[in-house]
Each structure stands twice: as structure tokens, then as C-alpha cells.
N, CA, C and O atoms as a MOPAC input file, in Angstrom:
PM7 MOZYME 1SCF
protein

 N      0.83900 1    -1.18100 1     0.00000 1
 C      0.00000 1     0.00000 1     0.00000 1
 C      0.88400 1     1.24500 1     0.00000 1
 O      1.83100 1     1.35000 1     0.78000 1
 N      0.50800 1     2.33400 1    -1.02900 1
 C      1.01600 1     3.39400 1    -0.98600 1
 C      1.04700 1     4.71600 1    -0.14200 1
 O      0.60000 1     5.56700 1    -0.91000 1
 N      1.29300 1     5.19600 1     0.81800 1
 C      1.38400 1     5.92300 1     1.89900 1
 C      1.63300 1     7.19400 1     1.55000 1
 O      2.76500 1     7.45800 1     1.14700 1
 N      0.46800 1     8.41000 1     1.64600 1
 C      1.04100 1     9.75300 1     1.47000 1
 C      1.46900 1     9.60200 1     2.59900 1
 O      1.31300 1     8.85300 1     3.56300 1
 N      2.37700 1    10.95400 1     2.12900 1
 C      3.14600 1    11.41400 1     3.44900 1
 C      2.65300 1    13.18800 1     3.74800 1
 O      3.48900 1    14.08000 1     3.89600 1
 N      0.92000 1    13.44500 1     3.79600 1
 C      0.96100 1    15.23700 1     3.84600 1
 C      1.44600 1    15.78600 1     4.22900 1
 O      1.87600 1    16.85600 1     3.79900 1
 N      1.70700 1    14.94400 1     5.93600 1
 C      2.19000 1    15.83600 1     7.10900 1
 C      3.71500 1    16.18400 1     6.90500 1
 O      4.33300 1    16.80100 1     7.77300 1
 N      4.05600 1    15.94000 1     6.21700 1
 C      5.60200 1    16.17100 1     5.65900 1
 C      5.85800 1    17.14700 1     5.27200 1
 O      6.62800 1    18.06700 1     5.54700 1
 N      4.56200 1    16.72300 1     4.00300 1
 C      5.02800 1    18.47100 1     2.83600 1
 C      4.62400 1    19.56600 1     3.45900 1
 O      5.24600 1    20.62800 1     3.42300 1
 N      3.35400 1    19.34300 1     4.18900 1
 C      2.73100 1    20.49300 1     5.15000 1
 C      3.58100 1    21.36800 1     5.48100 1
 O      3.65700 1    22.54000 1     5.11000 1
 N      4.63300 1    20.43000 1     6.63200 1
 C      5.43000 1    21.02800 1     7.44600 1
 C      5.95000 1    21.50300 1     6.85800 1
 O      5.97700 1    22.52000 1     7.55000 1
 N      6.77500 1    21.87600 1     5.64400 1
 C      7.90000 1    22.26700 1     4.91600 1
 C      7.39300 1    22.80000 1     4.19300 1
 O      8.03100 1    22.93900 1     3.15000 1
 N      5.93400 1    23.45500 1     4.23100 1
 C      5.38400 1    24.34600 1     4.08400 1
 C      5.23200 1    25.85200 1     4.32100 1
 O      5.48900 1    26.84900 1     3.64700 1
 N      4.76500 1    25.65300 1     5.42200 1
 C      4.51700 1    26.43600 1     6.33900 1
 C      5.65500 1    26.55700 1     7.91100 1
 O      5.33600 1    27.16600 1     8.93300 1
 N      6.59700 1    26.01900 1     7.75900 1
 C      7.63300 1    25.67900 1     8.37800 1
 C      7.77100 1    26.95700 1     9.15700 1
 O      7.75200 1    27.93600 1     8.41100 1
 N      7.93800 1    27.32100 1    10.76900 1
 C      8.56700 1    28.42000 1    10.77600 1
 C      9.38300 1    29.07500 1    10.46900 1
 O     10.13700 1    28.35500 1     9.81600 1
 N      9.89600 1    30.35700 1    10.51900 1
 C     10.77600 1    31.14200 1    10.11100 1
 C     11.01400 1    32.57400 1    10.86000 1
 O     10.03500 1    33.05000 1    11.43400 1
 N     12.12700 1    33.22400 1    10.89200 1
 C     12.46900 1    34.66200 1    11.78100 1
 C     10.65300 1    35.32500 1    11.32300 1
 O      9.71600 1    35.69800 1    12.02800 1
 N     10.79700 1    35.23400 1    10.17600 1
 C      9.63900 1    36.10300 1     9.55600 1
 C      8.56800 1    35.84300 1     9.72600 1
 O      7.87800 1    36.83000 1     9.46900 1
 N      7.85100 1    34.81700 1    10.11000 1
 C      6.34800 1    34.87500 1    10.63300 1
 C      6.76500 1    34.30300 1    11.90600 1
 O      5.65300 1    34.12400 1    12.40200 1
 N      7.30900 1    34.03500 1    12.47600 1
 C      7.25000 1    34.39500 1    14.04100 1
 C      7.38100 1    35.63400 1    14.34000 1
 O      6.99100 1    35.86400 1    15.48500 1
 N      7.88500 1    36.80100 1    13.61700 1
 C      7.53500 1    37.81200 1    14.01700 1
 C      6.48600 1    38.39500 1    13.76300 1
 O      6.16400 1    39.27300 1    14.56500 1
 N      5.51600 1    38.12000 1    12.50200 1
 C      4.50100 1    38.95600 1    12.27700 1
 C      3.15500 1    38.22600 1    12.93900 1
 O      2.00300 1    38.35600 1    12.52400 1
 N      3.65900 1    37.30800 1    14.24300 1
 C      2.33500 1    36.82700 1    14.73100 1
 C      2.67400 1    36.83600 1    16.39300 1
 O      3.72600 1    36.48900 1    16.93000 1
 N      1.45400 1    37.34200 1    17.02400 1
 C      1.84200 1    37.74500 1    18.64200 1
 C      1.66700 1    36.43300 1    18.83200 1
 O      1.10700 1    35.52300 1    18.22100 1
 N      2.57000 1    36.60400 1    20.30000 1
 C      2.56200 1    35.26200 1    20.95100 1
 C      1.61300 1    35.43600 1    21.94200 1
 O      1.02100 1    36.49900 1    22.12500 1
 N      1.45500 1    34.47100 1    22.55800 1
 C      0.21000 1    34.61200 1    23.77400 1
 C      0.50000 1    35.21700 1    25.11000 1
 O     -0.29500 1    35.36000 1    26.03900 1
 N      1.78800 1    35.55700 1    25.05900 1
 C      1.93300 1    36.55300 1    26.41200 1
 C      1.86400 1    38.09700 1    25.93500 1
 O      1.87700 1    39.07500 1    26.68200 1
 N      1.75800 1    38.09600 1    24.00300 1
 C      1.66500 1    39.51000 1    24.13000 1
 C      0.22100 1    39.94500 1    23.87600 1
 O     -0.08400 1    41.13200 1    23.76200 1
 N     -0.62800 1    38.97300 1    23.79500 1
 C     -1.86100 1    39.12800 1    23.34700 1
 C     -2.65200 1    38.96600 1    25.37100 1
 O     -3.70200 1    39.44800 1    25.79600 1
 N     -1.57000 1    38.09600 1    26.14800 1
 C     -2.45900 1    38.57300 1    27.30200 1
 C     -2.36500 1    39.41500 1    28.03400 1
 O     -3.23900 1    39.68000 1    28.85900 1
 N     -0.42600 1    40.53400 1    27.81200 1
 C     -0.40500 1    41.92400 1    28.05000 1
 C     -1.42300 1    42.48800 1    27.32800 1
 O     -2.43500 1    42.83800 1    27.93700 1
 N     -1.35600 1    42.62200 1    26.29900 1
 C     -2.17000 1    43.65300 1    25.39600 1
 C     -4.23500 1    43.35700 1    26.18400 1
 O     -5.17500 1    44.15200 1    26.20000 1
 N     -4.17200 1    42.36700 1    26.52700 1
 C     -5.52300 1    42.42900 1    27.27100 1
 C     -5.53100 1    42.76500 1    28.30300 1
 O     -6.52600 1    43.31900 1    28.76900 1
 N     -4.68300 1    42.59800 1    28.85200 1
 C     -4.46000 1    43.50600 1    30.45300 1
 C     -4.10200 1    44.71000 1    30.35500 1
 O     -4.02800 1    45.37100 1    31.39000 1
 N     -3.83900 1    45.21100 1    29.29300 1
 C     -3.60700 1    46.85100 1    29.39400 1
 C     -5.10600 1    47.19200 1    29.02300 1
 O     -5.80600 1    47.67400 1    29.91400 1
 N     -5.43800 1    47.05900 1    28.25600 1
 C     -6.91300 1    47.01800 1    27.58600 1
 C     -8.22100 1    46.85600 1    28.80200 1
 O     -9.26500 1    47.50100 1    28.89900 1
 N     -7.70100 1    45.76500 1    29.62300 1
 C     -8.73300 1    45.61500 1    30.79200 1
 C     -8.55000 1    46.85600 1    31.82900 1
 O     -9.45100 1    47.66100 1    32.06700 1
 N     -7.20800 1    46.89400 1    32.43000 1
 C     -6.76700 1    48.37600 1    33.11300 1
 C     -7.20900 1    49.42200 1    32.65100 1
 O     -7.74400 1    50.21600 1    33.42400 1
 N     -7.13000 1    49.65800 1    31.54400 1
 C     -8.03200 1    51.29200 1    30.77600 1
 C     -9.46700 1    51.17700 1    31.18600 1
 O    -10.03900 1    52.19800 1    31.56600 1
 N     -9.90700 1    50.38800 1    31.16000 1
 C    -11.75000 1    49.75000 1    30.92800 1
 C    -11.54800 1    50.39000 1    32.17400 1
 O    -11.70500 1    51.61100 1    32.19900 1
 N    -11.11800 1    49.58700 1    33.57900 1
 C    -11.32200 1    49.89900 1    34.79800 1
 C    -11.36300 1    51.07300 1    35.46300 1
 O    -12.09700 1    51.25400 1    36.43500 1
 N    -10.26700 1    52.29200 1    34.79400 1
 C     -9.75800 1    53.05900 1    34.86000 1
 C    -10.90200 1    53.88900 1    34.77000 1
 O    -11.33800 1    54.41100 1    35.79700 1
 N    -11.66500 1    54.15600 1    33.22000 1
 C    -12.35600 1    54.89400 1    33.13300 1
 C    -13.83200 1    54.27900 1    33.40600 1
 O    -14.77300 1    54.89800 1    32.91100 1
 N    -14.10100 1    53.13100 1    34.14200 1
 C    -15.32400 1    52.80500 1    34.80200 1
 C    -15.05400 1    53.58700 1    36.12200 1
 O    -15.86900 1    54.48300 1    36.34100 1
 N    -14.02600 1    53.41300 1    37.07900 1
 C    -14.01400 1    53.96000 1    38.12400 1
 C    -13.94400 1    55.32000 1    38.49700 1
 O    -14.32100 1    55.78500 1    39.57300 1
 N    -13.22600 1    56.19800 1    37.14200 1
 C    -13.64300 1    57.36400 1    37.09500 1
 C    -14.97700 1    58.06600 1    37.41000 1
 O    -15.16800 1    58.73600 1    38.42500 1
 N    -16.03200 1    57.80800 1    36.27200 1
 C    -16.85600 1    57.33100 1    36.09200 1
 C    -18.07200 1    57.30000 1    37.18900 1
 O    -18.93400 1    58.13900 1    37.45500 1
 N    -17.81500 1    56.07800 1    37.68700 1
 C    -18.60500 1    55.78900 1    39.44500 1
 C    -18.27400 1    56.49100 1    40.08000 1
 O    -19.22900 1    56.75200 1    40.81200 1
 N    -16.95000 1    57.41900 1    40.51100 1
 C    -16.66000 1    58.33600 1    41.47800 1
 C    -17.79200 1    59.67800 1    41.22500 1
 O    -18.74700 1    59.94600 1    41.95400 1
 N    -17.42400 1    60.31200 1    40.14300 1
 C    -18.16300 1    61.43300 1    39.84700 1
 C    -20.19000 1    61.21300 1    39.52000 1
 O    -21.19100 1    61.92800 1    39.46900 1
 N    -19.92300 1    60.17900 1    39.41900 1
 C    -21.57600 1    59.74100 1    39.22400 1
 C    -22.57900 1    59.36000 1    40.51900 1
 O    -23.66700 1    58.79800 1    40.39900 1
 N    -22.21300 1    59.61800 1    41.27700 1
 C    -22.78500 1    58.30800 1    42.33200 1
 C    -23.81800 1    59.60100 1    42.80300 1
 O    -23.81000 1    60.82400 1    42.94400 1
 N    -24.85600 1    58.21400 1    42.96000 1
 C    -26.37000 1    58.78500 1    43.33000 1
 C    -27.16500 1    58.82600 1    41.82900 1
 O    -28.39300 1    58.75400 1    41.80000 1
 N    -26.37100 1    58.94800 1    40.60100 1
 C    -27.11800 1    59.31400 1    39.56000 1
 C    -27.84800 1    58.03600 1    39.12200 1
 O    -27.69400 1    56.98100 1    39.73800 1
 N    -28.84100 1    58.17500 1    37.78400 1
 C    -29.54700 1    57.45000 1    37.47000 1
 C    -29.02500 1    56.45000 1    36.55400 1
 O    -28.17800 1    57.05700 1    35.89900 1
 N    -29.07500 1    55.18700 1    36.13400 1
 C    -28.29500 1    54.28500 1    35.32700 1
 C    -28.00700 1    55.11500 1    34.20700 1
 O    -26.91500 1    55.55200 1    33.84500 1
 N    -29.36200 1    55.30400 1    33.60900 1
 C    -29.47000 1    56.45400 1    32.12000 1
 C    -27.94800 1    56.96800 1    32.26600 1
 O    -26.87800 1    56.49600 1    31.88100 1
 N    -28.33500 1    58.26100 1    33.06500 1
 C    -27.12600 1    59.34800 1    33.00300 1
 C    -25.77800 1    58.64700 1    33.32400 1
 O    -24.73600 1    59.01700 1    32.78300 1
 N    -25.82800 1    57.46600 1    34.35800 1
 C    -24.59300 1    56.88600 1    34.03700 1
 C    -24.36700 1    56.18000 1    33.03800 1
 O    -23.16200 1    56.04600 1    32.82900 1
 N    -24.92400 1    55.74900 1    32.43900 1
 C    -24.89100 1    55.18100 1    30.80000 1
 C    -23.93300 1    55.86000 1    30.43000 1
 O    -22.72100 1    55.88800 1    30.64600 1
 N    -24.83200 1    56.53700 1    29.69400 1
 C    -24.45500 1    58.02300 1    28.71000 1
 C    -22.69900 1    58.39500 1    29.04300 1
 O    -21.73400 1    58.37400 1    28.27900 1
 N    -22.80700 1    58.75700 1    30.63500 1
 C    -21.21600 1    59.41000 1    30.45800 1
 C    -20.25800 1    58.17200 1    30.73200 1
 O    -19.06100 1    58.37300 1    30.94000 1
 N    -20.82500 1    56.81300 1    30.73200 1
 C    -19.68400 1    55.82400 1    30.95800 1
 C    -19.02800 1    56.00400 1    29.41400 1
 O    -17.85300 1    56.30300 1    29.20100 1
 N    -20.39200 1    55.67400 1    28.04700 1
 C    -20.20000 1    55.42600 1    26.80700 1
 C    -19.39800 1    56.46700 1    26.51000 1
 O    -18.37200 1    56.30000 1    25.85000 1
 N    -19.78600 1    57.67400 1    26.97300 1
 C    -19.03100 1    58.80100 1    26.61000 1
 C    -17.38400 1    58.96400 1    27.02100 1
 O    -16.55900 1    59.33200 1    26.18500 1
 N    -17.11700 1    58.72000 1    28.06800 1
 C    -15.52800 1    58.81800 1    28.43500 1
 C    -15.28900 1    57.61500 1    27.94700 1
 O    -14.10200 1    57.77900 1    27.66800 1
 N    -15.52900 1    56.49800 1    27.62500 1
 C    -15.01500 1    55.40200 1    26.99800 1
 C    -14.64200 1    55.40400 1    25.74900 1
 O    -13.50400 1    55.07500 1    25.41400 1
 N    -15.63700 1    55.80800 1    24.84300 1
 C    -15.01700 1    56.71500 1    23.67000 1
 C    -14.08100 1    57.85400 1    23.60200 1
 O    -13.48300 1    58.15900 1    22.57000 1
 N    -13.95900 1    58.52800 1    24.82500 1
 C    -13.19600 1    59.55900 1    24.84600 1
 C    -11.81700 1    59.40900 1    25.30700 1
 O    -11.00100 1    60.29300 1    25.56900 1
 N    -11.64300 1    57.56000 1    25.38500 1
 C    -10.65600 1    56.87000 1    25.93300 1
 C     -9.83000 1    56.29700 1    24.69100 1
 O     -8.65000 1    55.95000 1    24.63900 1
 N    -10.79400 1    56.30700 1    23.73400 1
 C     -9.72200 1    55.47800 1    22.51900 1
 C    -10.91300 1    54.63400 1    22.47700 1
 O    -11.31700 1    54.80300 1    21.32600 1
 N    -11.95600 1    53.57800 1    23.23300 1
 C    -12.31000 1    52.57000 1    22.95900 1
 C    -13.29100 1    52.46300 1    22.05000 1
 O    -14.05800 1    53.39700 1    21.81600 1
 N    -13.36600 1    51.07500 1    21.33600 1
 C    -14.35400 1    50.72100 1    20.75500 1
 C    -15.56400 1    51.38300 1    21.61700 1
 O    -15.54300 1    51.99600 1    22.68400 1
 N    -16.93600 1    50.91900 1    20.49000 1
 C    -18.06600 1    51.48000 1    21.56500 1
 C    -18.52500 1    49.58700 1    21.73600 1
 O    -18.50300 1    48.70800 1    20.87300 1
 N    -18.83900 1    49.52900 1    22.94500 1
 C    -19.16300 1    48.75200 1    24.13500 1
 C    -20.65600 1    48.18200 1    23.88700 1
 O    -21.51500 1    49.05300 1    23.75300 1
 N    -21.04900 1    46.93200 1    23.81200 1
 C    -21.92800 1    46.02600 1    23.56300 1
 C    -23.12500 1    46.90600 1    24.78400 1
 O    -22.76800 1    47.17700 1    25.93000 1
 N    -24.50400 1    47.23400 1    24.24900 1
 C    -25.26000 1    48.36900 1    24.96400 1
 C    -25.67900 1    46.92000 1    26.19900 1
 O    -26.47000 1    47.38500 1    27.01900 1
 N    -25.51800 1    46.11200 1    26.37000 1
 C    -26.15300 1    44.90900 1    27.45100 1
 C    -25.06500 1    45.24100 1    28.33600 1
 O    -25.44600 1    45.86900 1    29.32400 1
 N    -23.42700 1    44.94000 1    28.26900 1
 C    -22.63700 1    45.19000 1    28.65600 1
 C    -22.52400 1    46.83500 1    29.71100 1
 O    -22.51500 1    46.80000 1    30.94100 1
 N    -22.46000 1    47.96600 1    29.01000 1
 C    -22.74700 1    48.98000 1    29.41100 1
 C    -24.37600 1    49.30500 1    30.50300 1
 O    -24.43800 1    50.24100 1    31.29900 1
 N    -25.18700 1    48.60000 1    30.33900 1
 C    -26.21700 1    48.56600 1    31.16000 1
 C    -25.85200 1    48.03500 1    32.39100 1
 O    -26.08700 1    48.70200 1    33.39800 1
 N    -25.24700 1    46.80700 1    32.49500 1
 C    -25.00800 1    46.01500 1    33.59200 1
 C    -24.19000 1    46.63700 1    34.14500 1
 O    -24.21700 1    46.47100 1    35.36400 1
 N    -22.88600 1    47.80600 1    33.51900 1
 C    -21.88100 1    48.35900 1    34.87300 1
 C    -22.76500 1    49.09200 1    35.40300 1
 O    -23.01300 1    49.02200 1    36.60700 1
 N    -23.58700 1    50.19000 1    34.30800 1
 C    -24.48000 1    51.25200 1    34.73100 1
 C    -25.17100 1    50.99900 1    35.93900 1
 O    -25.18900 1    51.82600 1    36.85000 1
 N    -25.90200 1    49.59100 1    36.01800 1
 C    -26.31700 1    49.23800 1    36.97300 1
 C    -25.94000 1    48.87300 1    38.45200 1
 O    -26.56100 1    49.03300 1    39.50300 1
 N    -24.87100 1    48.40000 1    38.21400 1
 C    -24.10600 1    47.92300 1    39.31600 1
 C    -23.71800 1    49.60800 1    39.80400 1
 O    -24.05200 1    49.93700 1    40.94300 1
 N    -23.21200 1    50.34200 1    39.16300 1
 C    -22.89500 1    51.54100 1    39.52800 1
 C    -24.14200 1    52.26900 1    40.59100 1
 O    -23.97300 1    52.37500 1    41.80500 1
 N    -25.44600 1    52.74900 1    39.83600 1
 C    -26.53000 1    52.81500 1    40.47800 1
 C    -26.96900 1    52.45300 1    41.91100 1
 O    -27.64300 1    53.15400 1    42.66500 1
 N    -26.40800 1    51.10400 1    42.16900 1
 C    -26.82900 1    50.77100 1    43.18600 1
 C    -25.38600 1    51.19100 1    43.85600 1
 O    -25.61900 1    51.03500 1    45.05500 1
 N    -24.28900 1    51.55100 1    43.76700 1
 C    -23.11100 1    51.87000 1    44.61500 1
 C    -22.10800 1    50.89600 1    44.24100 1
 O    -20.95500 1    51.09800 1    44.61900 1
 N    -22.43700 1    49.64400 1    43.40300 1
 C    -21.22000 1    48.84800 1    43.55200 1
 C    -20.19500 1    49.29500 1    42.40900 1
 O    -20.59800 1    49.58600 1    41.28300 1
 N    -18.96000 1    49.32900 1    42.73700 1
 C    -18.26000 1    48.93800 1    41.42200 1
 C    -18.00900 1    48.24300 1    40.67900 1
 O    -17.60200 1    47.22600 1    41.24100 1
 N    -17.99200 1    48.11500 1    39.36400 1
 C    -18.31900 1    46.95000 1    38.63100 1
 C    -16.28000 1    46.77600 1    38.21600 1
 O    -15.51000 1    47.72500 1    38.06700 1
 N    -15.97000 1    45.47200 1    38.14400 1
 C    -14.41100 1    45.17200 1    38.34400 1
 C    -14.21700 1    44.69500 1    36.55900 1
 O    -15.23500 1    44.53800 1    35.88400 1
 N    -13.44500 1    44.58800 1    36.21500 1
 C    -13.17900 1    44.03900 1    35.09500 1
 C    -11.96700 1    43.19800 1    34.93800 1
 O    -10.89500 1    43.55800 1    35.42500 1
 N    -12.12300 1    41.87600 1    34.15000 1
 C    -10.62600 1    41.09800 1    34.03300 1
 C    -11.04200 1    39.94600 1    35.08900 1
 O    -12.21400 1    39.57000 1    35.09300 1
 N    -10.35000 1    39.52500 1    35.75300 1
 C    -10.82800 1    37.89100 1    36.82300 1
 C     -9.92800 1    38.14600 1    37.96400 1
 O     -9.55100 1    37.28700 1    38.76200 1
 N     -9.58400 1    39.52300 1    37.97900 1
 C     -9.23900 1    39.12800 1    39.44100 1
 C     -9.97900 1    40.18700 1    41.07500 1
 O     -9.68300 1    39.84400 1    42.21900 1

């Protein structure tokens, strides 16, 4: 019986090299780059809750979305933004990241 061999040519394919190991993050820079990303989030949530407190989710809505954009960020899934709003509302701070 005749036996390809794919996994061969594959490899010597796509083989690494200086050059696409560099043009692809590794997973410690993709879980800095989320931890800086999570730290900003926090940053300007806690802002945020300081100057807001007592206000209504609404109005904390509004100026979370607003300094968050005014942060660099994407704009924020509106379910997502409700639930800090909320947590805010009632006094809590809402944490971001797992720890």
C-alpha cells in the first residue's frame, strides 16, 4: 500500500521562520495587550462611578459610553454597558478582568 506522506510536505510548508514568528503575537503579548486594555476599561469605569454616584443608570450610561469613547475605545456592547451602569446605580463597582 502506498502511503502519502501530507504531514511532511505540510510542514515544509509552512515551516517556521524569523519572519512569521515575528509577524504573529505570541500569547503573552496578546495577554499583556488584554491587560492593558482591561486596566483602561477599569480606569475609566471607576472614574466614572466616582463622579456619578447617586445618579440614574441612564445618566450613568451616557457618560460611561461617553468617556469610553473619549478613551480610545471601541463602543461597548449596549447589554454590557447597562449592567456596569447598573451595578454603579446601586453603589457597587463593577471590576473588570478575573481578578
Amino acid at each position: 500500500m502506498n502511503e502519502h506522506r501530507w504531514a511532511d510536505a505540510l510542514t515544509h510548508v509552512v515551516a517556521r521562520t524569523p519572519e512569521t514568528d515575528a509577524a504573529v503575537d505570541t500569547d503573552q503579548e496578546r495577554a499583556d495587550h488584554h491587560r492593558e486594555v482591561s486596566d483602561d476599561l477599569q480606569a475609566v469605569i471607576t472614574r466614572v462611578g466616582a463622579t456619578h454616584k447617586g445618579d440614574t443608570k441612564e445618566v450613568i450610561l451616557a457618560n460611561l459610553q461617553r468617556a469610553l469613547e473619549a478613551s480610545g475605545h471601541w463602543p461597548q456592547p449596549r447589554s454590557w454597558l447597562e449592567a456596569v451602569a447598573a451595578d454603579m446605580e446601586v453603589g457597587h463597582l463593577y471590576r473588570c478582568g478575573t481578578e
